[in-house]
Tab-separated table of N, CA and C in Angstrom:
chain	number	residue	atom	x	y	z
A	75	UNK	N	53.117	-39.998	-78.254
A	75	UNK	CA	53.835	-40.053	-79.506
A	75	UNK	C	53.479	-41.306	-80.294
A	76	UNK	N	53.423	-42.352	-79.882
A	76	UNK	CA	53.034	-43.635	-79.979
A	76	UNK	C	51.538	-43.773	-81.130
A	77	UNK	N	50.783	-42.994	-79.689
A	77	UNK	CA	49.486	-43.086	-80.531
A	77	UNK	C	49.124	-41.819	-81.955
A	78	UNK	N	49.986	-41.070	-81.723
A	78	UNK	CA	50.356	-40.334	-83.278
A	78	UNK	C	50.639	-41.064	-84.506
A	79	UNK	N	51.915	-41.404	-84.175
A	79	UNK	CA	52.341	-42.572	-85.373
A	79	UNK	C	51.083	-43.457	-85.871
A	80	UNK	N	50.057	-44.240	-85.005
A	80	UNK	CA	49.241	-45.181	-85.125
A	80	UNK	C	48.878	-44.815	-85.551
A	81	UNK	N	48.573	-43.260	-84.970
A	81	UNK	CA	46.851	-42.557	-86.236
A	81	UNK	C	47.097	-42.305	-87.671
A	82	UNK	N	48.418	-41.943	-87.297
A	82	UNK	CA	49.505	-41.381	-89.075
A	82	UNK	C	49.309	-43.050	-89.491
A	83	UNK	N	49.495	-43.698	-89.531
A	83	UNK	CA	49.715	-44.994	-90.518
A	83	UNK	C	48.064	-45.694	-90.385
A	84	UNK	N	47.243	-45.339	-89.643
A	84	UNK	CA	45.842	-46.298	-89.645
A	84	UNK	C	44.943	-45.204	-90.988
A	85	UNK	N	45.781	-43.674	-90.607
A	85	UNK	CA	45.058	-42.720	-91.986
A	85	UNK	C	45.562	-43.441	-93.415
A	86	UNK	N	46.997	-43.821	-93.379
A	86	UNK	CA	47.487	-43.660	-94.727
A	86	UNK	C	46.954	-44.820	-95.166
A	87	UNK	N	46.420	-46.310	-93.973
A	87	UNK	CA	46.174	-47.364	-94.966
A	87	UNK	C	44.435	-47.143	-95.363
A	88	UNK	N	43.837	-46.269	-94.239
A	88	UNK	CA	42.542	-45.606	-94.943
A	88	UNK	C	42.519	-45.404	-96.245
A	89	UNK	N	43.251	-44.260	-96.675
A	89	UNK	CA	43.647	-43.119	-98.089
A	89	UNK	C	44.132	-44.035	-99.137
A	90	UNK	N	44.507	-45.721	-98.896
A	90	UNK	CA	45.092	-46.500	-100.112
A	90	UNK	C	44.119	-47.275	-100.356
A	91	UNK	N	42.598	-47.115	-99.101
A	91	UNK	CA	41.896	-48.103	-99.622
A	91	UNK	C	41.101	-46.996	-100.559
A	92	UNK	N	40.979	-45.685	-100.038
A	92	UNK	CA	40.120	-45.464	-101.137
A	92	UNK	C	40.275	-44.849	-102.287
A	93	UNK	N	41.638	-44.929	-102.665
A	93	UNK	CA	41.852	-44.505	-103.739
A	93	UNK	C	41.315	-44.771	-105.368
A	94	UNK	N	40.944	-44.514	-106.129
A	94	UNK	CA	39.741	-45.247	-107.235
A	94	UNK	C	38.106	-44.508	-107.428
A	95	UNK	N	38.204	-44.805	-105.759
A	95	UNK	CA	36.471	-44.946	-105.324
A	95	UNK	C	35.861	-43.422	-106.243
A	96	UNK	N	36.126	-42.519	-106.282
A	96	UNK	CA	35.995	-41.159	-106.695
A	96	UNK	C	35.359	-41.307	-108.114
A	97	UNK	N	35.922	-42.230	-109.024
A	97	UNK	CA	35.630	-42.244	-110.248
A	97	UNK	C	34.067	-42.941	-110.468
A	98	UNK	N	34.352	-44.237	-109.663
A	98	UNK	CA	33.025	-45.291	-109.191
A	98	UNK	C	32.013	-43.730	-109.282
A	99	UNK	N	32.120	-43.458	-107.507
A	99	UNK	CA	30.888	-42.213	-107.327
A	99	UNK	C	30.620	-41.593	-108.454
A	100	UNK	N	31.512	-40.815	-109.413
A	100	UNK	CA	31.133	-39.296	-110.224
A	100	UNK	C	30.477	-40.419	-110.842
A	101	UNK	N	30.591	-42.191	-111.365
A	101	UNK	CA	29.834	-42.334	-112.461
A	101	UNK	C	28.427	-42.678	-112.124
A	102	UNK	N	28.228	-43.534	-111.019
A	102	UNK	CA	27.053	-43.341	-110.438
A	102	UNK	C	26.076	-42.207	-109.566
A	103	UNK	N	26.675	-41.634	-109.882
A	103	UNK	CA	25.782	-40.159	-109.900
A	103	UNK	C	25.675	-39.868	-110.999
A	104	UNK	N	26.288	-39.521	-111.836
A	104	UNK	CA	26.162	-38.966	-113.160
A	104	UNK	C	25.244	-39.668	-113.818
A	105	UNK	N	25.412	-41.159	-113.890
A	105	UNK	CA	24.109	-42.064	-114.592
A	105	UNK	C	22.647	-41.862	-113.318
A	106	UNK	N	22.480	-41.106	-112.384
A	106	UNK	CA	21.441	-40.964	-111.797
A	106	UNK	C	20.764	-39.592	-112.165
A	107	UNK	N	21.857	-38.908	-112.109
A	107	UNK	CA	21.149	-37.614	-112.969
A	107	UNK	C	21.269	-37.305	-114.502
A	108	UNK	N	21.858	-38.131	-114.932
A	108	UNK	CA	21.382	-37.708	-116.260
A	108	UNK	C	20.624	-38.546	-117.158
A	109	UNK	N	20.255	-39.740	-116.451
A	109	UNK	CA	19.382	-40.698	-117.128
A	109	UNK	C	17.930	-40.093	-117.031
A	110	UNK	N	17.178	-38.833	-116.228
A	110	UNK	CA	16.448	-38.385	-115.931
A	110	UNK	C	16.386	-37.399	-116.720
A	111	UNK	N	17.205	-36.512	-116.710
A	111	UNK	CA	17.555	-35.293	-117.516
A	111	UNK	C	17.516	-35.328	-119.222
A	112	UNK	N	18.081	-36.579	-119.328
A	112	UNK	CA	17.975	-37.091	-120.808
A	112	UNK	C	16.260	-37.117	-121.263
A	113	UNK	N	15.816	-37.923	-120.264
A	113	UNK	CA	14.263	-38.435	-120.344
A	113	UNK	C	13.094	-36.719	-120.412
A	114	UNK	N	13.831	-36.493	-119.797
A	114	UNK	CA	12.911	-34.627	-119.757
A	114	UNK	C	13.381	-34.153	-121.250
A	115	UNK	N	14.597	-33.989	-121.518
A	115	UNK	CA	14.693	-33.345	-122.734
A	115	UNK	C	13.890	-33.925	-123.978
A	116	UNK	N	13.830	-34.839	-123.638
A	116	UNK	CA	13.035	-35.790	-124.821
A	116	UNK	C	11.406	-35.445	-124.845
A	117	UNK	N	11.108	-35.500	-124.028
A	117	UNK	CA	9.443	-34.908	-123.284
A	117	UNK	C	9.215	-33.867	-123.922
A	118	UNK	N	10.393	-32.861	-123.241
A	118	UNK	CA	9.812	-31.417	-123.436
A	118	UNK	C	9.845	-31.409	-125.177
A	119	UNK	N	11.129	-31.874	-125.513
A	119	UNK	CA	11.251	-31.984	-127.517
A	119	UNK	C	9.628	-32.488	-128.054
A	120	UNK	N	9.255	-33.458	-127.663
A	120	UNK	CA	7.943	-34.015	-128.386
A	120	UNK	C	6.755	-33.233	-127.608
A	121	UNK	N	6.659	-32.784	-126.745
A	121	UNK	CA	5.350	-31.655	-126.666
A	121	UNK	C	5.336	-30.062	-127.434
A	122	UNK	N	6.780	-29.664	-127.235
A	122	UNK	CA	7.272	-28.579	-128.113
A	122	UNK	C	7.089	-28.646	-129.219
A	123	UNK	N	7.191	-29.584	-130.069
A	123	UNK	CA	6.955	-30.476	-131.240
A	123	UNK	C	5.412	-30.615	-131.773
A	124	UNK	N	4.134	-30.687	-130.913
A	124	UNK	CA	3.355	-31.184	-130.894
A	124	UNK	C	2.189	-29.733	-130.812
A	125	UNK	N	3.262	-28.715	-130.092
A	125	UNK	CA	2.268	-27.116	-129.677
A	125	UNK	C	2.907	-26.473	-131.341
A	126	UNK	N	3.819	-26.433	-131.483
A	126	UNK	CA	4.536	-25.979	-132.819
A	126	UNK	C	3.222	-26.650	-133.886
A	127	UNK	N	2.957	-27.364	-134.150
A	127	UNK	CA	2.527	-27.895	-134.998
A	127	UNK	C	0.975	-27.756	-134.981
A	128	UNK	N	0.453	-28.035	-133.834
A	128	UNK	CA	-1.020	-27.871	-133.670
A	128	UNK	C	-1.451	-25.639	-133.714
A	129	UNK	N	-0.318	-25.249	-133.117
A	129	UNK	CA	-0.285	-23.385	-133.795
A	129	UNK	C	-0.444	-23.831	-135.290
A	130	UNK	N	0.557	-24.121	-136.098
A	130	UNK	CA	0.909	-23.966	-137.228
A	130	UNK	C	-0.624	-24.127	-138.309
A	131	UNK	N	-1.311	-25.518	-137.637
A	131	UNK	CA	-2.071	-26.101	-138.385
A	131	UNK	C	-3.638	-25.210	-137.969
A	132	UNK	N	-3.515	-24.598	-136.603
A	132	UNK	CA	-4.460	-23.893	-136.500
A	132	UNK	C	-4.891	-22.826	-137.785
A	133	UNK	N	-3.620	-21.933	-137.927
A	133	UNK	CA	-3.557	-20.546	-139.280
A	133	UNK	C	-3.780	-21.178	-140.142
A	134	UNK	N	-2.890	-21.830	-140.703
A	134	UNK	CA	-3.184	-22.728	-142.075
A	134	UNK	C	-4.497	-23.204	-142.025
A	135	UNK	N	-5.013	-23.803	-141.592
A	135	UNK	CA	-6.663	-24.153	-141.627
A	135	UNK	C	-7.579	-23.571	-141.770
A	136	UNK	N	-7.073	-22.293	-140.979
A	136	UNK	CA	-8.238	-21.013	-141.317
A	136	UNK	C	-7.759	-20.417	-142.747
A	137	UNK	N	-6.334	-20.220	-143.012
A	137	UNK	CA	-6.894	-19.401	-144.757
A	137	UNK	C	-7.078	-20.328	-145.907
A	138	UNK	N	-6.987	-21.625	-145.260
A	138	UNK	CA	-7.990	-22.664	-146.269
A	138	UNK	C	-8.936	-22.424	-146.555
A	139	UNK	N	-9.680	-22.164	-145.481
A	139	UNK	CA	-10.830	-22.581	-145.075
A	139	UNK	C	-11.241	-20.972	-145.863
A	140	UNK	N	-10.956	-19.810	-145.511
A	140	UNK	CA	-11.452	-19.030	-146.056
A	140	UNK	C	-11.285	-18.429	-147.486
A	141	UNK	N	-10.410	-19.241	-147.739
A	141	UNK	CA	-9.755	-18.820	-149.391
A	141	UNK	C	-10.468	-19.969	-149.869
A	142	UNK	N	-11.166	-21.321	-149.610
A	142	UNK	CA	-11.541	-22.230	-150.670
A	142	UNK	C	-13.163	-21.815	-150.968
A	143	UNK	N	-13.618	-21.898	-152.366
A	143	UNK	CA	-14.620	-22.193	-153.215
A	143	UNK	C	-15.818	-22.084	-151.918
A	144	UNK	N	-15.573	-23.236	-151.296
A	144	UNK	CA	-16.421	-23.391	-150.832
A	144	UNK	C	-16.304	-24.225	-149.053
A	145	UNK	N	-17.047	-24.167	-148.243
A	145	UNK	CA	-17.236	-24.268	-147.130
A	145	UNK	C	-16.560	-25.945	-146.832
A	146	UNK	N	-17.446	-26.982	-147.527
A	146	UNK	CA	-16.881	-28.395	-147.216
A	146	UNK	C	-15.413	-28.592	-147.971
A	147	UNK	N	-15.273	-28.075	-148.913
A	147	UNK	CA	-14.228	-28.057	-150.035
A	147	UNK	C	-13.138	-27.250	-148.887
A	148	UNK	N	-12.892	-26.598	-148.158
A	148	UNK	CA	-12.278	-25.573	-147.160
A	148	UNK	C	-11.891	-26.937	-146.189
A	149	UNK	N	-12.961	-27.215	-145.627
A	149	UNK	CA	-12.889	-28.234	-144.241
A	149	UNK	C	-11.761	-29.439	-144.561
A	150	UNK	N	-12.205	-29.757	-145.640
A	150	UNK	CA	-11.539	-30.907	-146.395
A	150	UNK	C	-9.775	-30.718	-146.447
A	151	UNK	N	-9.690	-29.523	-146.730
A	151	UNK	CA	-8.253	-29.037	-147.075
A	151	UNK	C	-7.859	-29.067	-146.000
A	152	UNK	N	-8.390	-28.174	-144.831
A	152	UNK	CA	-7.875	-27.699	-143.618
A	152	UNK	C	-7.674	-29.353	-142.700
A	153	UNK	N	-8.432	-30.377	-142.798
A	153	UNK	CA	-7.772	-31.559	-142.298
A	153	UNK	C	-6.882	-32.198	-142.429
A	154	UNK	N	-7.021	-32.046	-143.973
A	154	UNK	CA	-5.105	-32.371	-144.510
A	154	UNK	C	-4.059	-31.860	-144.243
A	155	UNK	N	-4.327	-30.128	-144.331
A	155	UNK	CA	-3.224	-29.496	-143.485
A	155	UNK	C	-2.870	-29.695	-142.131
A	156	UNK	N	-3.977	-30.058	-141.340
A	156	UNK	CA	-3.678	-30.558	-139.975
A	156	UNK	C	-3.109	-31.977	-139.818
A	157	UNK	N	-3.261	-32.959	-140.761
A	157	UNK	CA	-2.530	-33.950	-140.731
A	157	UNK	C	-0.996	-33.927	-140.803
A	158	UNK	N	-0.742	-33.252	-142.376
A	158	UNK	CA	0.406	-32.355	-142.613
A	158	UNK	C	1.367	-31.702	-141.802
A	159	UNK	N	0.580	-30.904	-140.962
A	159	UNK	CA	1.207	-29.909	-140.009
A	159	UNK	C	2.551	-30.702	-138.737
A	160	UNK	N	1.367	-32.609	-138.477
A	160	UNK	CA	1.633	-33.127	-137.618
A	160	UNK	C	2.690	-33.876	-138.461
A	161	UNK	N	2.350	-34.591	-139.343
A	161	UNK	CA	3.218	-35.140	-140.099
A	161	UNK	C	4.449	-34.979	-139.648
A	162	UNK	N	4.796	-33.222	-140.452
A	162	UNK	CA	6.235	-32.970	-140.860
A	162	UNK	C	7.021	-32.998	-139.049
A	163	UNK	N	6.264	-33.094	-137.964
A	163	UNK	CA	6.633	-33.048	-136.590
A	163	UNK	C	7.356	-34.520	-136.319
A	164	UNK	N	6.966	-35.710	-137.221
A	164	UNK	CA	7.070	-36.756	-136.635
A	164	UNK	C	5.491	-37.201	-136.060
A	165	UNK	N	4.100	-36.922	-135.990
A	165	UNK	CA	3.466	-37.227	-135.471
A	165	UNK	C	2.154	-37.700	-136.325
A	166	UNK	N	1.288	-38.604	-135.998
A	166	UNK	CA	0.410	-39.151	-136.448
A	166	UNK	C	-1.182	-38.815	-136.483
A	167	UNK	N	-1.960	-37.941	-136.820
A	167	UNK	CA	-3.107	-37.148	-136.145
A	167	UNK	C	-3.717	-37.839	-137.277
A	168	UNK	N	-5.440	-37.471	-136.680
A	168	UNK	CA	-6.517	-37.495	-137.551
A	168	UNK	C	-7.049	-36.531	-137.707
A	169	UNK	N	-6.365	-35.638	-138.720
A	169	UNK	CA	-7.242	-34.181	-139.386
A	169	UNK	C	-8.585	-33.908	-138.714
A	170	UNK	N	-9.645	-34.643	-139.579
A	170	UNK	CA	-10.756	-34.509	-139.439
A	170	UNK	C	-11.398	-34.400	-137.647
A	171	UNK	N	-10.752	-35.256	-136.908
A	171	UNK	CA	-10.988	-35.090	-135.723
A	171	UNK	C	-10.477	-33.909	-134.421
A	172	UNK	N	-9.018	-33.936	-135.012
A	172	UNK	CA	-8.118	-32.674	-134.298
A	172	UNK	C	-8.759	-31.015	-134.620
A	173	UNK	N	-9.659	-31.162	-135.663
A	173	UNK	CA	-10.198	-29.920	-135.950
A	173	UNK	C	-11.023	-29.656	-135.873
A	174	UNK	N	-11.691	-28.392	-135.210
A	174	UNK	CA	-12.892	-27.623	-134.836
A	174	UNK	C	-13.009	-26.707	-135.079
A	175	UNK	N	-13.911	-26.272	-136.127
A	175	UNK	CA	-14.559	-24.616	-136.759
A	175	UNK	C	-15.828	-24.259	-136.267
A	176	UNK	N	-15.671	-23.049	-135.601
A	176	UNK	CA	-17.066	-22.345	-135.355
A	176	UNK	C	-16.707	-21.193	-136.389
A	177	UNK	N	-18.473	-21.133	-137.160
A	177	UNK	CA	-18.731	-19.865	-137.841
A	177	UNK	C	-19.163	-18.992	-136.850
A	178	UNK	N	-18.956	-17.649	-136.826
A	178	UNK	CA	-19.282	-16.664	-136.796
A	178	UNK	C	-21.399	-16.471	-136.981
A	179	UNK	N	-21.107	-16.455	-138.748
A	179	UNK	CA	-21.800	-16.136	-139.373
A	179	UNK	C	-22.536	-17.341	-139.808
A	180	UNK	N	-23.778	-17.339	-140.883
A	180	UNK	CA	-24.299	-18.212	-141.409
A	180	UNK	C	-24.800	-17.583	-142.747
A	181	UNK	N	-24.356	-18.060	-143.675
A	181	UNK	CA	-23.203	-19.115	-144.178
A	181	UNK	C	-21.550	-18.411	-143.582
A	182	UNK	N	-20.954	-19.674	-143.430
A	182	UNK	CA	-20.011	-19.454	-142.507
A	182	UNK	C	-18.787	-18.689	-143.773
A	183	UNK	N	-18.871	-19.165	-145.067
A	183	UNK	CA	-18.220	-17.726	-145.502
A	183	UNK	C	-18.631	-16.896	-146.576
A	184	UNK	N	-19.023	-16.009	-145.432
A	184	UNK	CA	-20.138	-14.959	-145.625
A	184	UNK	C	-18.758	-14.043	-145.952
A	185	UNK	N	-18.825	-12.805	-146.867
A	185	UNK	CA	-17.764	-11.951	-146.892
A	185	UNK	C	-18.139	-10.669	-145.101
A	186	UNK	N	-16.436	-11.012	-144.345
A	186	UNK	CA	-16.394	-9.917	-143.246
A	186	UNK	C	-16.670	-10.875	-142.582
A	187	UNK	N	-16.899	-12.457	-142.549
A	187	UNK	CA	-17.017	-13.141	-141.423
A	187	UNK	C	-16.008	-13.673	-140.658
A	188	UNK	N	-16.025	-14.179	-139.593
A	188	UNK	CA	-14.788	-14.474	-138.838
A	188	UNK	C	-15.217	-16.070	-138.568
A	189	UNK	N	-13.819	-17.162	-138.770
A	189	UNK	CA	-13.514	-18.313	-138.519
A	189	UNK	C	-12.671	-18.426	-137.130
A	190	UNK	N	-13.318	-19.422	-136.483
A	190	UNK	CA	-12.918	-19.242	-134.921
A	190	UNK	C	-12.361	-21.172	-135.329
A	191	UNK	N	-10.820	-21.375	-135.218
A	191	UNK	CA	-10.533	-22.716	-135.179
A	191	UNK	C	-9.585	-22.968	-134.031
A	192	UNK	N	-9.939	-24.601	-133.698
A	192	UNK	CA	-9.285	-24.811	-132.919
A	192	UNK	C	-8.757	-26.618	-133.071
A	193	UNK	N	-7.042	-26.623	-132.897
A	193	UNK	CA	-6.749	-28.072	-133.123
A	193	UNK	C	-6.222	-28.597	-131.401
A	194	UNK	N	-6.907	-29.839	-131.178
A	194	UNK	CA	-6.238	-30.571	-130.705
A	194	UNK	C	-6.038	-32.121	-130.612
A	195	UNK	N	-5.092	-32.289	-129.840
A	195	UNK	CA	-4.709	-33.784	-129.546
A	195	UNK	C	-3.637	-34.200	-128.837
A	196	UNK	N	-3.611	-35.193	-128.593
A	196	UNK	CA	-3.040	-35.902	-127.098
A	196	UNK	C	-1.688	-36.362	-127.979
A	197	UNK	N	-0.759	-35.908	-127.168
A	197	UNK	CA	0.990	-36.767	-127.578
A	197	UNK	C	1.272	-37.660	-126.522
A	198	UNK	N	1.291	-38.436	-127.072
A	198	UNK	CA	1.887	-39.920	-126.136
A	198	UNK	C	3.152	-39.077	-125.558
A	199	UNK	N	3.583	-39.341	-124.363
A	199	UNK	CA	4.710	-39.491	-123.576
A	199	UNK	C	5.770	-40.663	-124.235
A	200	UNK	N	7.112	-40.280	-124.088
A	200	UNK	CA	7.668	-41.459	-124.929
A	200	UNK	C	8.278	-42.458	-123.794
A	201	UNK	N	8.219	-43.345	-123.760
A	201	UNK	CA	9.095	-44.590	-123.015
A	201	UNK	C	8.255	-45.177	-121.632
A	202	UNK	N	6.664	-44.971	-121.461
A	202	UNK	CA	6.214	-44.852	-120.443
A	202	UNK	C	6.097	-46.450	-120.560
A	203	UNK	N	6.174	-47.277	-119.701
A	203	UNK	CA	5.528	-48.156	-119.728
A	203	UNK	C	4.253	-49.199	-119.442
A	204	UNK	N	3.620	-50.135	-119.729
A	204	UNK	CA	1.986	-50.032	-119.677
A	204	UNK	C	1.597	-50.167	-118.406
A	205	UNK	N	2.658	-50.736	-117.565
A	205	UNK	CA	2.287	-50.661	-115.741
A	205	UNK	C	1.568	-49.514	-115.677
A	206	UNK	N	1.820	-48.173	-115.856
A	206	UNK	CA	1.705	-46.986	-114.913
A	206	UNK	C	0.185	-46.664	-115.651
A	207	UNK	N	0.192	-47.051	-116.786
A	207	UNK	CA	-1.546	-46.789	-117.312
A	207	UNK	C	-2.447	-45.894	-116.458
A	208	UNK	N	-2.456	-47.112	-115.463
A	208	UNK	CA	-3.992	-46.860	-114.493
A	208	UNK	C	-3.389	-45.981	-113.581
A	209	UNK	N	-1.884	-45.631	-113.054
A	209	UNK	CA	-1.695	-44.877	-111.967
A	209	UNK	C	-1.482	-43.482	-112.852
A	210	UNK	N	-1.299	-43.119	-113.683
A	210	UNK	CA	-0.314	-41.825	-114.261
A	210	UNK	C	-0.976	-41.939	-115.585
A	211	UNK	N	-0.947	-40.735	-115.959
A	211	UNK	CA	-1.587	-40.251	-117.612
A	211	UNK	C	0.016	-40.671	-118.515
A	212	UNK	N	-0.450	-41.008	-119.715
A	212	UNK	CA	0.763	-41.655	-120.177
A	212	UNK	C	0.653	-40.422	-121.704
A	213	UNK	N	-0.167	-39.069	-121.272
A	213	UNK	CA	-0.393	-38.426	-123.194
A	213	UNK	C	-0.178	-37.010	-122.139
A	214	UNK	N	-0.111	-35.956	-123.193
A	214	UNK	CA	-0.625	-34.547	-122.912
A	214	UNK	C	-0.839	-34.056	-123.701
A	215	UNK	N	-2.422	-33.267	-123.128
A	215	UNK	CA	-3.142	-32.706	-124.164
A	215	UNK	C	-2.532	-31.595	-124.990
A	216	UNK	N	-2.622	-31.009	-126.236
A	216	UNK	CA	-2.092	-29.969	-126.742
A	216	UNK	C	-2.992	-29.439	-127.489
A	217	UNK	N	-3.172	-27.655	-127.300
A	217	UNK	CA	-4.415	-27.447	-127.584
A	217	UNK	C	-3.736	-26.069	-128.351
A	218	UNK	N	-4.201	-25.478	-129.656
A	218	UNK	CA	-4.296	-23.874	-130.314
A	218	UNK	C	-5.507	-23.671	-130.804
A	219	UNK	N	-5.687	-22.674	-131.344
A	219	UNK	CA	-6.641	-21.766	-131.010
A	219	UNK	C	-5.996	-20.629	-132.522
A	220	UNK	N	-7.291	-20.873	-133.520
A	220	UNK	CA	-7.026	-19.124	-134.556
A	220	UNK	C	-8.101	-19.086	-134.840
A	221	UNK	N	-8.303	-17.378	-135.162
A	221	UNK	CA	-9.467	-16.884	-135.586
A	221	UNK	C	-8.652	-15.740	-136.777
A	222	UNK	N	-9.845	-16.184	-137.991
A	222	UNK	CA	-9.331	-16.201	-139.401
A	222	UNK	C	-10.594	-15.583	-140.270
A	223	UNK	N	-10.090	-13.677	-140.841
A	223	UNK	CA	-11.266	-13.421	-141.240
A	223	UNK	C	-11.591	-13.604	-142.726
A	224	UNK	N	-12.379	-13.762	-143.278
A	224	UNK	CA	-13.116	-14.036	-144.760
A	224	UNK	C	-12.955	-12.879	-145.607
A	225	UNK	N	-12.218	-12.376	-146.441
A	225	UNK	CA	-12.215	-11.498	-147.201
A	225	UNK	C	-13.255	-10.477	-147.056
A	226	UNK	N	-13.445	-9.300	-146.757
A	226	UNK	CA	-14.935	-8.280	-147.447
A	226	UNK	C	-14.870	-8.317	-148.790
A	227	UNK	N	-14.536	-8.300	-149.667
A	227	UNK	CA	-14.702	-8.812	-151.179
A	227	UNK	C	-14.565	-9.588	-151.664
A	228	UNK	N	-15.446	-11.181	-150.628
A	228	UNK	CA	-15.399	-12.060	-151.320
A	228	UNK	C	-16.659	-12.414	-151.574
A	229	UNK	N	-16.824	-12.811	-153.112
A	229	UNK	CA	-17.656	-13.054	-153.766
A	229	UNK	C	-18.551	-13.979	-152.953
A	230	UNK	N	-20.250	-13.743	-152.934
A	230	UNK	CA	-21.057	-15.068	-151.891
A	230	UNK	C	-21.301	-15.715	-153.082
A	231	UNK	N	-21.323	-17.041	-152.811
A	231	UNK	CA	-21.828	-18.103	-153.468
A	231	UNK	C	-22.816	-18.719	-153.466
């Protein structure tokens, strides 16, 4: 009987020490998983961000390219739009470089020819810091892809 009582009162001064502690835990867990979770949503937002935009600038480039005057006069546009495209994302590109046209044909707009384009470029990861450089890629590549045909009644030049 003795050692009942003991156990009954050695529990209850247990249960007063830890009363509190519960709140401590949920918050240090909670700042362990969601300081991570936060960091992913942000990731996935700026690559989502980055495929949205490099699609977008793919189409647009091609009916530049096939609706303008002329071939360099086309290219010219379609880099701006790819700058553009990134722009309105929040992002910083170099047109001229993010973009790649293969003709089909020669002259590349030939009427019935097909424009094969393709944009890419690397999005920085956000918050990486310069330690991990050499161990871990600190970008990901983002790559689209359109093919864009030339009017059959368009006038050759």
């Amino acid at each position: 009987m003795k050692a009942i009582l003991w156990l009954r009162r050695r529990l209850a001064r247990l249960r007063d020490h830890e009363s509190g502690s519960a709140v401590v835990e949920f918050l240090g867990v909670a700042l362990v998983l969601l300081i991570p979770t936060v960091y992913l949503i942000i990731t996935l937002g700026r690559v989502q961000a980055a495929t949205f935009a490099a699609d977008g600038a793919a189409r647009d480039a091609g009916r530049l390219i096939a609706q303008a005057e002329s071939f360099d006069q086309g290219l010219a546009d379609a880099a701006v739009a790819v700058e553009l495209a990134f722009a309105d994302q929040g992002m910083d590109v170099d047109g001229p470089s993010a973009l790649e046209v293969t003709c089909q044909e020669d002259p590349c707009l030939s009427p019935g020819a097909y424009l094969h384009l393709e944009v890419a470029t690397d999005v920085p990861l956000p918050l990486t810091p310069p330690f991990l450089d050499d161990a871990l890629s600190d970008t990901v590549r983002v790559e689209a892809e359109a093919m864009t045909a030339v009017d059959d009644f368009r006038e050759t030049q």
